[in-house]
Coordinates of C-alpha atoms and ligand atoms in Angstrom, one line a residue:
M1 CA 10.9 128.9 -21.4
S2 CA 13.8 127.0 -20.3
L3 CA 13.9 123.3 -19.8
R4 CA 14.5 123.1 -16.1
A5 CA 11.2 124.3 -14.6
P6 CA 10.6 124.7 -10.9
A7 CA 9.3 121.7 -9.0
L8 CA 5.8 122.2 -7.9
W9 CA 3.9 119.8 -5.7
F10 CA 0.3 119.2 -6.4
F11 CA -2.1 117.3 -4.3
A12 CA -4.6 115.3 -6.2
G13 CA -8.1 115.0 -4.8
W14 CA -10.1 111.9 -4.7
A15 CA -11.9 111.2 -8.0
M16 CA -15.5 110.4 -7.6
L17 CA -17.1 107.9 -10.0
A18 CA -20.7 108.6 -10.8
T19 CA -23.0 105.6 -10.7
A20 CA -25.1 105.0 -13.7
G21 CA -28.5 103.4 -14.0
A22 CA -31.1 105.9 -12.8
A23 CA -34.5 104.9 -14.0
W24 CA -35.6 108.4 -15.2
A25 CA -34.2 110.5 -18.0
Q26 CA -32.1 113.2 -16.5
T27 CA -31.4 116.3 -18.7
P28 CA -28.2 118.3 -18.2
A29 CA -28.4 121.7 -16.7
P30 CA -27.4 124.3 -19.4
L31 CA -24.0 125.8 -19.3
P32 CA -23.7 129.6 -18.9
P33 CA -23.1 131.8 -21.9
E34 CA -19.4 131.8 -22.9
V35 CA -17.3 134.7 -22.0
A36 CA -17.1 137.3 -24.9
A37 CA -14.4 136.3 -27.4
P38 CA -11.7 139.0 -28.0
Q39 CA -12.1 141.3 -30.9
D40 CA -9.5 143.4 -32.7
R41 CA -10.8 146.8 -31.6
P42 CA -9.3 149.5 -29.4
Y43 CA -10.5 149.5 -25.8
P44 CA -11.7 153.0 -25.0
G45 CA -9.4 154.8 -22.5
V46 CA -6.3 153.9 -20.6
I47 CA -6.2 151.5 -17.7
R48 CA -4.1 152.7 -14.8
L49 CA -2.4 149.9 -12.9
A50 CA -0.6 150.7 -9.7
V51 CA 1.3 147.9 -7.9
D52 CA 2.7 148.2 -4.4
A53 CA 5.5 145.7 -4.2
H54 CA 7.3 146.9 -1.1
D55 CA 5.9 144.3 1.3
L56 CA 8.8 141.9 1.3
R57 CA 8.0 140.2 4.5
R58 CA 4.5 139.0 3.5
H59 CA 5.4 138.5 -0.2
V60 CA 2.2 140.4 -1.1
F61 CA 1.7 142.6 -4.1
R62 CA -1.1 145.1 -3.5
V63 CA -2.9 146.3 -6.6
T64 CA -5.1 149.3 -7.4
E65 CA -6.5 149.5 -10.9
T66 CA -8.6 152.1 -12.6
I67 CA -10.5 150.9 -15.6
P68 CA -12.5 153.3 -17.8
V69 CA -15.9 151.8 -18.5
A70 CA -19.4 152.4 -19.8
S71 CA -22.6 151.4 -18.0
G72 CA -23.9 147.9 -18.4
A73 CA -22.6 144.3 -18.2
L74 CA -18.9 143.9 -17.9
T75 CA -16.6 140.9 -17.6
L76 CA -13.1 141.2 -16.2
L77 CA -10.5 138.5 -16.8
Y78 CA -7.5 137.3 -14.8
P79 CA -4.8 136.1 -17.2
K80 CA -4.8 132.3 -17.4
W81 CA -2.5 131.3 -20.3
G82 CA 1.1 132.5 -19.9
P83 CA 3.1 133.4 -23.0
G84 CA 6.3 131.4 -23.0
S85 CA 4.8 128.9 -20.5
H86 CA 2.5 127.6 -23.2
A87 CA 0.1 126.5 -20.5
P88 CA -2.7 127.7 -18.1
V89 CA -0.3 128.9 -15.4
G90 CA -2.2 131.9 -14.1
R91 CA -2.4 131.7 -10.3
I92 CA -6.1 132.6 -9.9
D93 CA -5.8 130.9 -6.5
S94 CA -3.4 133.7 -5.4
L95 CA -5.8 136.5 -6.2
A96 CA -7.5 137.8 -3.0
G97 CA -9.2 140.8 -1.5
L98 CA -11.0 141.8 -4.7
V99 CA -13.2 144.9 -4.1
I100 CA -14.7 146.9 -7.0
R101 CA -16.1 150.3 -6.7
A102 CA -17.7 152.9 -9.0
G103 CA -17.8 156.5 -7.8
G104 CA -17.1 155.3 -4.3
Q105 CA -20.0 152.8 -4.3
R106 CA -19.1 149.1 -3.9
L107 CA -20.2 146.8 -6.7
E108 CA -20.8 143.1 -6.2
W109 CA -19.1 140.8 -8.6
T110 CA -19.8 137.2 -9.3
R111 CA -17.4 134.6 -10.7
D112 CA -18.3 132.7 -13.8
T113 CA -19.5 129.2 -12.8
V114 CA -17.4 127.6 -15.5
D115 CA -14.5 129.9 -16.2
M116 CA -12.9 130.5 -12.8
Y117 CA -10.8 133.4 -14.3
A118 CA -13.8 135.5 -15.3
F119 CA -15.6 138.0 -13.0
H120 CA -19.0 139.4 -14.0
L121 CA -20.5 142.7 -12.8
T122 CA -22.9 145.4 -13.8
V123 CA -21.6 149.0 -14.2
P124 CA -24.3 151.4 -12.9
A125 CA -25.6 154.2 -15.2
G126 CA -23.5 157.3 -15.1
A127 CA -20.3 155.5 -14.0
S128 CA -17.3 156.2 -16.2
S129 CA -14.6 154.2 -14.4
L130 CA -14.1 151.4 -11.9
E131 CA -11.7 151.4 -9.0
L132 CA -10.3 147.9 -8.3
E133 CA -8.4 146.7 -5.2
F134 CA -6.9 143.3 -4.8
Q135 CA -3.8 141.5 -3.8
F136 CA -1.6 138.9 -5.4
L137 CA -0.5 136.6 -2.6
S138 CA 2.7 135.3 -3.9
P139 CA 4.1 132.1 -2.4
T140 CA 5.6 132.4 1.0
D141 CA 7.1 128.9 0.9
E142 CA 8.4 126.8 -1.9
N143 CA 5.6 124.2 -1.6
Q144 CA 3.1 126.8 -2.7
G145 CA 4.9 127.5 -6.0
R146 CA 7.7 129.6 -7.3
I147 CA 9.1 132.2 -4.8
V148 CA 9.1 135.6 -6.5
V149 CA 9.9 137.8 -3.4
T150 CA 12.9 137.5 -1.2
P151 CA 14.5 139.9 1.3
E152 CA 17.0 140.9 -1.4
M153 CA 15.1 140.8 -4.7
L154 CA 11.7 140.4 -6.4
N155 CA 10.3 139.4 -9.8
L156 CA 7.2 141.3 -10.8
Q157 CA 5.2 139.6 -13.5
W158 CA 2.4 141.8 -14.7
L159 CA 0.4 138.8 -15.7
S160 CA -0.1 138.1 -12.0
V161 CA -1.3 141.6 -11.0
V162 CA -3.9 142.7 -13.6
L163 CA -7.6 142.2 -14.4
Y164 CA -8.6 143.3 -17.8
P165 CA -11.9 143.6 -19.8
A166 CA -13.1 140.6 -21.9
G167 CA -13.9 141.2 -25.5
Y168 CA -10.7 142.9 -26.7
F169 CA -7.3 141.8 -28.2
V170 CA -4.7 142.6 -25.5
R171 CA -2.7 144.6 -28.0
Q172 CA -5.7 147.0 -28.2
I173 CA -5.9 147.6 -24.4
E174 CA -3.6 150.5 -23.3
V175 CA -2.2 150.4 -19.7
E176 CA -0.2 153.0 -17.7
P177 CA 1.6 150.9 -15.1
S178 CA 3.3 152.1 -12.0
V179 CA 5.1 150.3 -9.2
R180 CA 6.3 151.1 -5.7
L181 CA 9.4 149.2 -4.6
P182 CA 11.3 149.0 -1.3
D183 CA 13.3 152.2 -0.7
E184 CA 16.8 152.3 -2.3
W185 CA 16.1 149.3 -4.5
Q186 CA 17.0 149.3 -8.2
F187 CA 15.0 147.7 -11.0
A188 CA 15.3 146.6 -14.6
T189 CA 12.5 146.1 -17.1
A190 CA 12.0 146.5 -20.8
L191 CA 9.4 149.3 -19.9
E192 CA 10.3 152.9 -20.4
I193 CA 10.1 155.3 -17.4
A194 CA 7.7 158.3 -17.6
S195 CA 8.3 159.7 -14.2
A196 CA 9.6 158.8 -10.7
S197 CA 8.6 160.0 -7.3
G198 CA 10.4 158.5 -4.3
A199 CA 10.2 154.8 -4.5
T200 CA 7.3 154.9 -7.0
T201 CA 8.0 154.8 -10.7
T202 CA 5.4 155.4 -13.4
F203 CA 6.0 154.0 -16.9
K204 CA 5.0 155.1 -20.3
P205 CA 1.6 153.6 -21.4
V206 CA 1.9 150.4 -23.4
S207 CA -0.5 147.8 -24.7
L208 CA -1.4 145.1 -22.2
E209 CA 0.4 142.6 -24.6
T210 CA 3.6 144.6 -24.2
L211 CA 3.1 145.1 -20.5
V212 CA 2.9 141.4 -19.8
D213 CA 5.9 140.9 -22.0
S214 CA 7.9 143.3 -19.9
P215 CA 8.4 141.9 -16.4
M216 CA 10.6 143.5 -13.8
F217 CA 13.4 142.3 -11.6
A218 CA 14.2 144.6 -8.6
G219 CA 16.6 144.2 -5.8
H220 CA 19.2 145.5 -3.3
Y221 CA 22.4 144.1 -4.9
V222 CA 22.5 145.1 -8.6
K223 CA 25.0 145.4 -11.3
R224 CA 24.4 146.5 -14.9
V225 CA 26.7 145.7 -17.8
D226 CA 26.5 147.1 -21.3
L227 CA 26.9 144.1 -23.6
D228 CA 27.0 145.9 -26.9
A229 CA 28.2 149.4 -26.6
S230 CA 28.8 150.0 -30.3
G231 CA 25.8 147.9 -31.5
P232 CA 22.6 149.1 -33.2
V233 CA 20.6 149.1 -30.0
P234 CA 21.4 148.8 -26.3
V235 CA 21.7 145.3 -24.9
R236 CA 22.2 145.2 -21.1
L237 CA 22.9 142.5 -18.6
N238 CA 21.1 143.4 -15.3
V239 CA 22.3 141.2 -12.5
F240 CA 20.6 140.9 -9.2
A241 CA 22.2 138.8 -6.4
D242 CA 21.7 137.5 -2.9
R243 CA 24.9 139.3 -1.8
A244 CA 27.1 142.0 -3.1
D245 CA 30.1 139.7 -3.6
L246 CA 28.2 137.4 -5.9
L247 CA 28.1 140.3 -8.5
E248 CA 31.8 140.1 -9.0
A249 CA 32.3 139.1 -12.7
K250 CA 35.7 138.7 -14.4
P251 CA 36.3 140.6 -17.6
A252 CA 36.6 137.3 -19.6
Q253 CA 33.2 136.2 -18.3
L254 CA 31.5 139.4 -19.4
D255 CA 33.4 139.2 -22.8
A256 CA 31.7 135.8 -23.4
H257 CA 28.3 137.4 -22.8
R258 CA 29.2 140.2 -25.2
A259 CA 30.3 137.5 -27.7
L260 CA 26.8 135.9 -27.2
V261 CA 25.2 139.1 -28.6
A262 CA 27.7 139.3 -31.4
Q263 CA 27.3 135.7 -32.4
A264 CA 23.4 135.9 -32.2
Y265 CA 23.5 138.9 -34.6
K266 CA 25.7 137.0 -37.0
L267 CA 23.4 134.0 -36.9
F268 CA 20.0 135.8 -37.2
N269 CA 21.2 138.9 -39.1
S270 CA 18.6 141.0 -37.4
H271 CA 17.3 142.2 -34.0
H272 CA 13.6 142.3 -33.0
F273 CA 13.9 144.8 -30.2
D274 CA 14.7 148.5 -29.7
H275 CA 16.7 147.6 -26.6
Y276 CA 17.2 144.3 -24.8
D277 CA 17.5 143.7 -21.1
F278 CA 18.7 140.4 -19.7
L279 CA 17.2 140.1 -16.2
L280 CA 19.5 137.8 -14.3
A281 CA 19.0 136.7 -10.7
L282 CA 21.9 134.9 -9.0
S283 CA 20.0 133.4 -6.0
D284 CA 19.2 130.3 -4.2
R285 CA 16.1 132.0 -2.7
L286 CA 14.3 133.4 -5.8
G287 CA 12.6 130.5 -7.6
F288 CA 14.2 129.2 -10.9
I289 CA 13.0 130.9 -14.1
G290 CA 14.0 131.1 -17.7
L291 CA 11.2 133.0 -19.5
E292 CA 11.5 134.7 -22.8
H293 CA 10.2 138.1 -24.0
H294 CA 10.7 140.3 -27.0
R295 CA 12.9 142.8 -25.3
S296 CA 14.0 141.1 -22.2
S297 CA 14.2 137.7 -20.5
E298 CA 13.7 136.5 -16.9
N299 CA 16.6 134.3 -15.8
A300 CA 17.4 132.9 -12.4
T301 CA 20.4 130.6 -11.8
A302 CA 23.1 129.6 -9.4
P303 CA 24.2 132.3 -6.9
T304 CA 27.8 131.5 -7.8
Y305 CA 27.2 131.8 -11.6
F306 CA 30.2 134.2 -11.8
T307 CA 32.2 133.5 -8.6
E308 CA 32.4 129.7 -9.1
W309 CA 32.5 129.9 -12.9
D310 CA 34.5 126.7 -13.3
K311 CA 32.0 124.6 -11.3
N312 CA 28.8 125.4 -13.3
P313 CA 29.2 125.1 -17.0
D314 CA 25.7 123.6 -17.1
T315 CA 24.2 127.0 -16.2
R316 CA 25.6 128.8 -19.2
E317 CA 23.1 127.7 -21.8
L318 CA 20.3 129.6 -20.0
L319 CA 21.0 133.1 -21.4
P320 CA 21.7 131.9 -25.0
H321 CA 18.4 130.0 -24.9
E322 CA 16.3 132.9 -23.7
F323 CA 18.1 135.4 -26.0
T324 CA 17.4 133.1 -29.0
H325 CA 13.7 133.2 -28.1
S326 CA 13.5 136.9 -29.0
W327 CA 13.8 135.6 -32.6
N328 CA 12.4 132.1 -32.2
G329 CA 9.2 132.2 -30.2
K330 CA 8.5 135.8 -29.7
F331 CA 9.1 137.3 -33.1
R332 CA 8.4 134.1 -35.2
R333 CA 5.6 132.3 -33.4
P334 CA 3.6 129.2 -34.2
A335 CA 0.2 130.3 -35.6
D336 CA -1.8 128.1 -33.2
L337 CA 0.2 129.4 -30.2
W338 CA -0.4 133.1 -30.9
T339 CA -3.6 134.1 -29.1
A340 CA -5.6 137.4 -29.0
N341 CA -5.7 137.6 -25.2
F342 CA -4.4 135.6 -22.2
N343 CA -7.6 133.6 -21.7
V344 CA -7.9 132.0 -25.1
P345 CA -6.3 128.5 -25.0
M346 CA -2.9 128.1 -26.6
R347 CA -2.1 125.1 -28.8
D348 CA 1.5 123.9 -28.6
S349 CA 1.9 121.7 -31.7
L350 CA 5.0 123.4 -33.0
L351 CA 7.0 123.6 -29.8
W352 CA 9.6 121.3 -31.4
V353 CA 10.4 124.4 -33.4
Y354 CA 9.7 127.1 -30.8
E355 CA 11.6 125.3 -28.0
G356 CA 13.4 122.5 -29.9
Q357 CA 15.3 124.8 -32.3
T358 CA 15.8 127.3 -29.5
Q359 CA 17.4 124.5 -27.5
Y360 CA 19.7 123.9 -30.5
W361 CA 20.7 127.5 -31.0
G362 CA 21.1 128.1 -27.3
Y363 CA 23.5 125.1 -27.3
V364 CA 25.3 126.3 -30.4
L365 CA 25.6 129.9 -29.2
S366 CA 26.9 128.9 -25.8
A367 CA 29.8 127.3 -27.6
R368 CA 30.3 129.9 -30.3
S369 CA 30.4 132.7 -27.7
G370 CA 32.9 130.9 -25.5
L371 CA 30.4 130.6 -22.6
V372 CA 31.4 126.9 -22.7
T373 CA 34.4 125.3 -24.2
K374 CA 34.1 123.0 -27.3
E375 CA 34.9 120.0 -25.0
Q376 CA 32.1 121.0 -22.6
A377 CA 29.7 121.4 -25.5
L378 CA 30.6 117.9 -26.8
D379 CA 30.2 116.3 -23.3
Q380 CA 26.9 118.1 -22.8
L381 CA 25.6 116.7 -26.2
A382 CA 26.8 113.2 -25.3
Y383 CA 24.6 113.4 -22.1
T384 CA 21.6 114.6 -24.1
A385 CA 22.1 111.9 -26.7
A386 CA 22.5 109.2 -24.0
I387 CA 19.3 110.3 -22.3
F388 CA 17.3 110.1 -25.5
S389 CA 18.9 106.8 -26.4
H390 CA 17.2 105.5 -23.2
R391 CA 13.6 106.7 -23.9
P392 CA 11.3 103.8 -24.0
G393 CA 8.3 106.2 -23.9
R394 CA 8.9 106.8 -27.6
E395 CA 7.3 103.4 -28.2
W396 CA 3.8 104.7 -27.3
R397 CA 4.2 108.5 -27.4
S398 CA 5.4 110.4 -30.4
L399 CA 7.7 113.4 -30.0
E400 CA 5.0 115.6 -31.5
D401 CA 2.5 114.5 -28.8
T402 CA 5.0 115.6 -26.1
T403 CA 4.3 119.2 -27.2
N404 CA 1.1 118.9 -25.2
E405 CA 3.0 118.2 -22.1
P406 CA 2.9 121.7 -20.6
I407 CA -0.9 121.5 -20.6
V408 CA -1.1 117.7 -19.8
A409 CA 1.3 117.7 -16.8
G410 CA 1.8 121.4 -16.0
R411 CA 5.6 120.7 -15.4
Q412 CA 5.0 119.1 -12.1
P413 CA 7.3 116.2 -11.1
I414 CA 6.4 112.9 -12.7
P415 CA 7.2 109.4 -11.5
W416 CA 8.4 107.7 -14.8
R417 CA 10.0 110.4 -17.0
S418 CA 11.5 108.0 -19.5
W419 CA 8.1 106.3 -20.1
Q420 CA 5.8 109.4 -19.8
R421 CA 8.4 111.4 -21.7
G422 CA 7.8 114.9 -20.3
V423 CA 8.8 118.0 -22.3
D424 CA 11.0 116.0 -24.7
Y425 CA 10.4 118.4 -27.5
Y426 CA 13.2 120.5 -26.1
S427 CA 16.2 118.2 -26.2
E428 CA 15.0 115.5 -28.6
G429 CA 14.0 118.5 -30.7
E430 CA 17.6 119.7 -30.5
L431 CA 18.8 116.4 -31.8
I432 CA 16.4 116.7 -34.8
W433 CA 17.8 120.1 -35.6
I434 CA 21.4 118.8 -35.4
D435 CA 20.1 116.1 -37.8
A436 CA 18.7 118.8 -40.2
D437 CA 21.8 121.0 -39.9
T438 CA 24.3 118.2 -40.7
L439 CA 22.1 117.0 -43.5
I440 CA 22.0 120.4 -45.2
R441 CA 25.7 120.6 -44.8
E442 CA 26.2 117.2 -46.4
L443 CA 23.7 117.7 -49.3
S444 CA 25.2 121.1 -50.1
N445 CA 28.8 120.0 -49.8
G446 CA 29.3 122.4 -47.0
Q447 CA 27.9 125.4 -48.8
K448 CA 24.8 125.8 -46.8
S449 CA 23.7 125.1 -43.2
L450 CA 20.9 125.7 -40.7
D451 CA 22.5 129.1 -40.2
D452 CA 21.0 130.0 -43.6
F453 CA 17.6 128.9 -42.4
A454 CA 18.0 131.1 -39.3
R455 CA 18.9 134.1 -41.4
A456 CA 16.0 133.6 -43.8
F457 CA 13.3 132.6 -41.2
F458 CA 14.2 134.9 -38.3
G459 CA 16.1 137.6 -40.1
V460 CA 13.2 139.3 -41.9
D461 CA 11.6 142.6 -40.8
D462 CA 14.8 143.8 -39.0
G463 CA 14.0 146.0 -36.1
Q464 CA 10.3 145.0 -35.9
W465 CA 9.0 143.2 -32.8
V466 CA 5.4 142.4 -33.8
A467 CA 4.9 138.6 -33.7
K468 CA 5.0 137.0 -37.2
T469 CA 3.3 133.7 -37.1
Y470 CA 4.1 130.5 -39.1
T471 CA 2.8 127.0 -39.8
F472 CA 4.5 123.6 -40.4
D473 CA 4.4 124.3 -44.1
D474 CA 6.2 127.6 -43.6
V475 CA 9.0 125.8 -41.9
V476 CA 9.2 123.2 -44.6
A477 CA 9.2 125.9 -47.3
A478 CA 12.0 127.8 -45.6
L479 CA 14.1 124.6 -45.3
N480 CA 13.5 123.9 -49.0
A481 CA 14.6 127.4 -50.0
V482 CA 18.0 126.7 -48.3
Q483 CA 18.4 123.1 -49.5
P484 CA 15.9 121.2 -51.7
Y485 CA 14.9 118.0 -49.9
D486 CA 11.7 116.2 -48.8
W487 CA 11.7 118.1 -45.5
A488 CA 8.1 117.4 -44.7
A489 CA 8.8 113.6 -44.8
F490 CA 12.1 114.2 -42.9
L491 CA 10.3 116.1 -40.1
H492 CA 7.2 113.8 -39.9
A493 CA 9.5 110.7 -39.7
R494 CA 11.2 112.2 -36.7
L495 CA 8.1 113.7 -35.0
D496 CA 6.0 110.5 -35.4
R497 CA 8.6 107.8 -34.9
H498 CA 8.3 105.0 -32.4
D499 CA 11.8 103.7 -32.7
G500 CA 15.1 105.4 -32.1
P501 CA 17.3 106.8 -30.9
P502 CA 17.6 110.0 -33.0
L503 CA 21.3 110.0 -33.4
D504 CA 21.7 110.5 -37.2
G505 CA 22.9 114.1 -36.7
L506 CA 25.7 113.0 -34.4
A507 CA 26.9 110.4 -37.0
R508 CA 26.7 112.9 -39.8
G509 CA 28.4 115.5 -37.5
G510 CA 31.4 113.1 -37.3
Y511 CA 30.8 111.6 -33.8
R512 CA 29.6 108.4 -32.2
L513 CA 27.9 108.1 -28.8
T514 CA 30.1 105.8 -26.7
Y515 CA 30.2 104.9 -23.0
T516 CA 33.2 104.5 -20.7
D517 CA 33.5 103.8 -17.0
T518 CA 34.7 107.4 -16.4
A519 CA 32.4 110.4 -16.3
S520 CA 33.3 113.5 -18.3
D521 CA 34.4 116.6 -16.4
Y522 CA 31.1 118.2 -17.5
F523 CA 29.1 115.3 -16.2
K524 CA 30.8 115.3 -12.8
K525 CA 30.2 119.0 -12.4
L526 CA 26.6 118.7 -13.3
E527 CA 26.2 115.9 -10.7
A528 CA 27.9 118.0 -8.1
R529 CA 26.0 121.2 -8.7
R530 CA 22.6 119.6 -8.9
K531 CA 23.4 117.3 -6.0
F532 CA 22.5 114.0 -7.7
S533 CA 24.3 110.9 -8.8
D534 CA 23.4 109.5 -12.2
F535 CA 23.6 105.7 -12.6
T536 CA 20.9 105.7 -15.4
F537 CA 23.2 104.1 -18.0
S538 CA 24.3 101.3 -15.7
L539 CA 21.8 100.4 -12.9
G540 CA 19.0 102.5 -14.4
F541 CA 18.5 105.1 -11.6
A542 CA 19.6 108.4 -10.4
V543 CA 20.0 109.3 -6.7
G544 CA 19.0 112.7 -5.4
R545 CA 18.6 114.5 -2.1
E546 CA 18.3 112.4 1.1
N547 CA 19.6 109.4 -1.1
K548 CA 16.2 109.1 -2.6
L549 CA 15.9 107.9 -6.2
S550 CA 15.2 111.0 -8.3
D551 CA 14.7 109.0 -11.6
V552 CA 14.2 105.4 -12.4
L553 CA 14.6 104.2 -16.0
W554 CA 11.4 102.4 -17.3
G555 CA 12.5 98.9 -18.4
G556 CA 15.9 99.3 -16.7
R557 CA 17.4 97.0 -14.1
A558 CA 16.3 99.1 -11.1
E559 CA 12.7 99.2 -12.4
A560 CA 12.8 95.5 -13.0
A561 CA 13.8 95.1 -9.4
G562 CA 10.8 97.0 -8.2
L563 CA 12.4 100.4 -7.4
A564 CA 10.6 103.7 -8.1
V565 CA 11.2 107.4 -7.7
G566 CA 11.1 108.4 -4.0
T567 CA 12.6 105.1 -2.7
Q568 CA 15.5 105.8 -0.4
L569 CA 18.8 103.9 -0.7
I570 CA 19.9 102.9 2.8
A571 CA 22.7 100.4 2.1
V572 CA 24.5 98.5 -0.6
N573 CA 26.1 95.1 0.0
G574 CA 25.8 95.7 3.7
E575 CA 27.4 99.2 3.8
A576 CA 25.6 102.5 4.2
Y577 CA 24.9 104.0 0.8
E578 CA 27.5 106.4 -0.5
K579 CA 28.0 107.4 -4.1
D580 CA 31.7 106.6 -4.3
R581 CA 31.2 103.2 -2.5
L582 CA 28.5 102.2 -5.0
M583 CA 30.7 103.2 -7.9
A584 CA 33.5 100.9 -6.5
M585 CA 31.0 98.1 -6.0
I586 CA 29.6 98.4 -9.6
T587 CA 33.2 98.1 -10.8
A588 CA 34.0 95.2 -8.5
A589 CA 30.8 93.4 -9.7
K590 CA 32.3 93.2 -13.2
T591 CA 34.4 90.2 -12.0
D592 CA 32.0 88.9 -9.4
N593 CA 28.9 86.8 -10.1
A594 CA 27.0 88.0 -7.0
P595 CA 24.2 90.5 -7.5
L596 CA 24.4 93.9 -5.9
E597 CA 22.2 93.8 -2.8
F598 CA 20.4 97.0 -1.8
I599 CA 18.5 97.8 1.4
V600 CA 15.9 100.4 0.5
K601 CA 13.2 102.3 2.4
D602 CA 9.8 103.1 1.0
G603 CA 7.7 105.0 3.5
N604 CA 8.2 103.2 6.8
R605 CA 9.0 99.9 5.1
Y606 CA 12.5 98.5 4.6
S607 CA 13.2 95.8 2.0
T608 CA 16.1 94.1 0.2
V609 CA 16.3 94.2 -3.6
R610 CA 19.0 92.6 -5.7
I611 CA 20.3 93.9 -9.1
D612 CA 22.2 91.3 -11.1
Y613 CA 24.5 93.7 -13.0
H614 CA 28.0 93.1 -14.1
D615 CA 28.7 95.6 -17.0
G616 CA 30.4 98.2 -14.9
L617 CA 30.0 102.0 -14.8
R618 CA 28.8 103.6 -18.0
Y619 CA 29.1 107.3 -18.7
P620 CA 28.4 108.9 -22.1
H621 CA 31.0 110.5 -24.4
L622 CA 31.2 111.6 -28.0
T623 CA 34.0 109.8 -29.9
R624 CA 35.3 111.2 -33.2
D625 CA 34.6 109.1 -36.3
E626 CA 37.4 110.0 -38.7
H627 CA 35.5 108.6 -41.7
T628 CA 33.0 111.5 -41.5
P629 CA 33.8 115.2 -41.7
A630 CA 33.7 116.9 -38.3
R631 CA 30.6 118.9 -39.1
L632 CA 29.8 119.3 -35.4
D633 CA 33.1 121.0 -34.9
E634 CA 32.2 123.5 -37.7
I635 CA 28.8 124.1 -36.1
L636 CA 30.3 124.9 -32.7
A637 CA 33.1 127.1 -34.0
P638 CA 32.5 130.9 -33.7
R639 CA 31.3 132.7 -36.8
Q640 CA 33.8 135.2 -38.1
Ligands
LIG1 ZN1 12.5 128.1 -24.1

């Protein structure tokens, strides 16, 4: 999954505190029996799953499902844990209209009283299959969750539209899926077509594991580009857009995407798919996504990805990141993250490899492929390094503990990112892998690099796409095979540390993190496209939509003055807030002893706060250190 997840709003209920002190001894009511654990045995028969996805106005997916069964007790599960999300993301609240029949006779179901994703029923004697009807009521407004249906396109995730029998590994449950789309729409998916009739397409049966790993994008405005015509297997870019003109891509832009495939093959020396389909939505209506699969990836980004190419360099790490995941995350997967079905809890302890190293290779491949320039890559890394140089949360929370964040916080907005830390295993993980890469290069006198690790760790079993799990010790052993060193101590020191910042890799890469009063071109474009103004490294806050603070640095000057995320900036030094005016005032305050005076609004309350700051604007850059080899330049250069 990609770093920037959709913003979801959750409303917390009131917590009730039980009062203690009853005079009699209460005994707890027993819990119900646990739902049957999955076993590695074939589920008898093939489930037929038909999804009607043509109701664009209501955003409703209507499902009919035929499940072969034997008589007796049966438990059906709605998927809870999402591969690639590493968290219990299943929208059980969006399932509605569930009616189950056997031979035309309606059967009553009851929901498990503990596991809200489990439905119990009794199959009557003589029945050999169940007919299920239900709907997946996908969000109709952004405040309900990620929008997956728009008038122009849709994103079908099979995880949302299937019930499956408990007690079996999902790789042992065979499903024949079909989908009805709006007339004249085209689609892309890693699934293979068995037959088509009108707007309904039936796919070849696959395991439920593969089905969930093979989502679909469909839409009205579509363009397909072959990215590797002479390669070992097809790799396609399937672009879906809000309008036809947004599909116009220049040859040089497509060549950079072709170079991405070529550079990934050089890096990993393998492919773990028999074909690969990038699903790419260029939309400001479909919700953001970056979600990895073995043979495809779901990507949504700026509608002007191609048509305003110069304005959005920050969008171009998305495809390299998700493509890398086919190797790192889908093929090689942490042992505690691989689960037998979608209702067994995932454990995320190795996400600093799964996501952290993917963040690193996504970054490296975006430069090696030419999707971004070397200068843009350096400016981007400067920003990452600066963010993690301002991370007071490291004092209480180790990087390793942040791997629990998808489960702890569910990726909803948090008030104090720098103190709570969020999903830091992505980008602080990236800094650790730069550290490791430059260390291997230094120790081996430039003979070895993390590329050799990638080739050894991900390049096995070429052509296979069955998940191959690993542990911490496997990672250490693979690093040692490339370059002997105490890698276990190296990694533990960085995963457990309470000081920082983790900038050794930059230094060994031949660069220093510096600040000037001028933002880099990359930084300015990032601010413009994401509609925020980042004063984190000076005043300790960022300003977002409606001039509300979108981030406030814990322990920074704004936090010390009592400001928090959500507070609205009204005026500075008596003038209505405007980004450029504030920048000029920060500069003027360098030679003025007076504090900056802000009028802010919190709810319906206005107040005045003063920030006594005189160090001027500060924006991060990487500055070349001529005393150290430019190892970072070598890392970012395309492989020949
Ligand atoms: Zn990811």
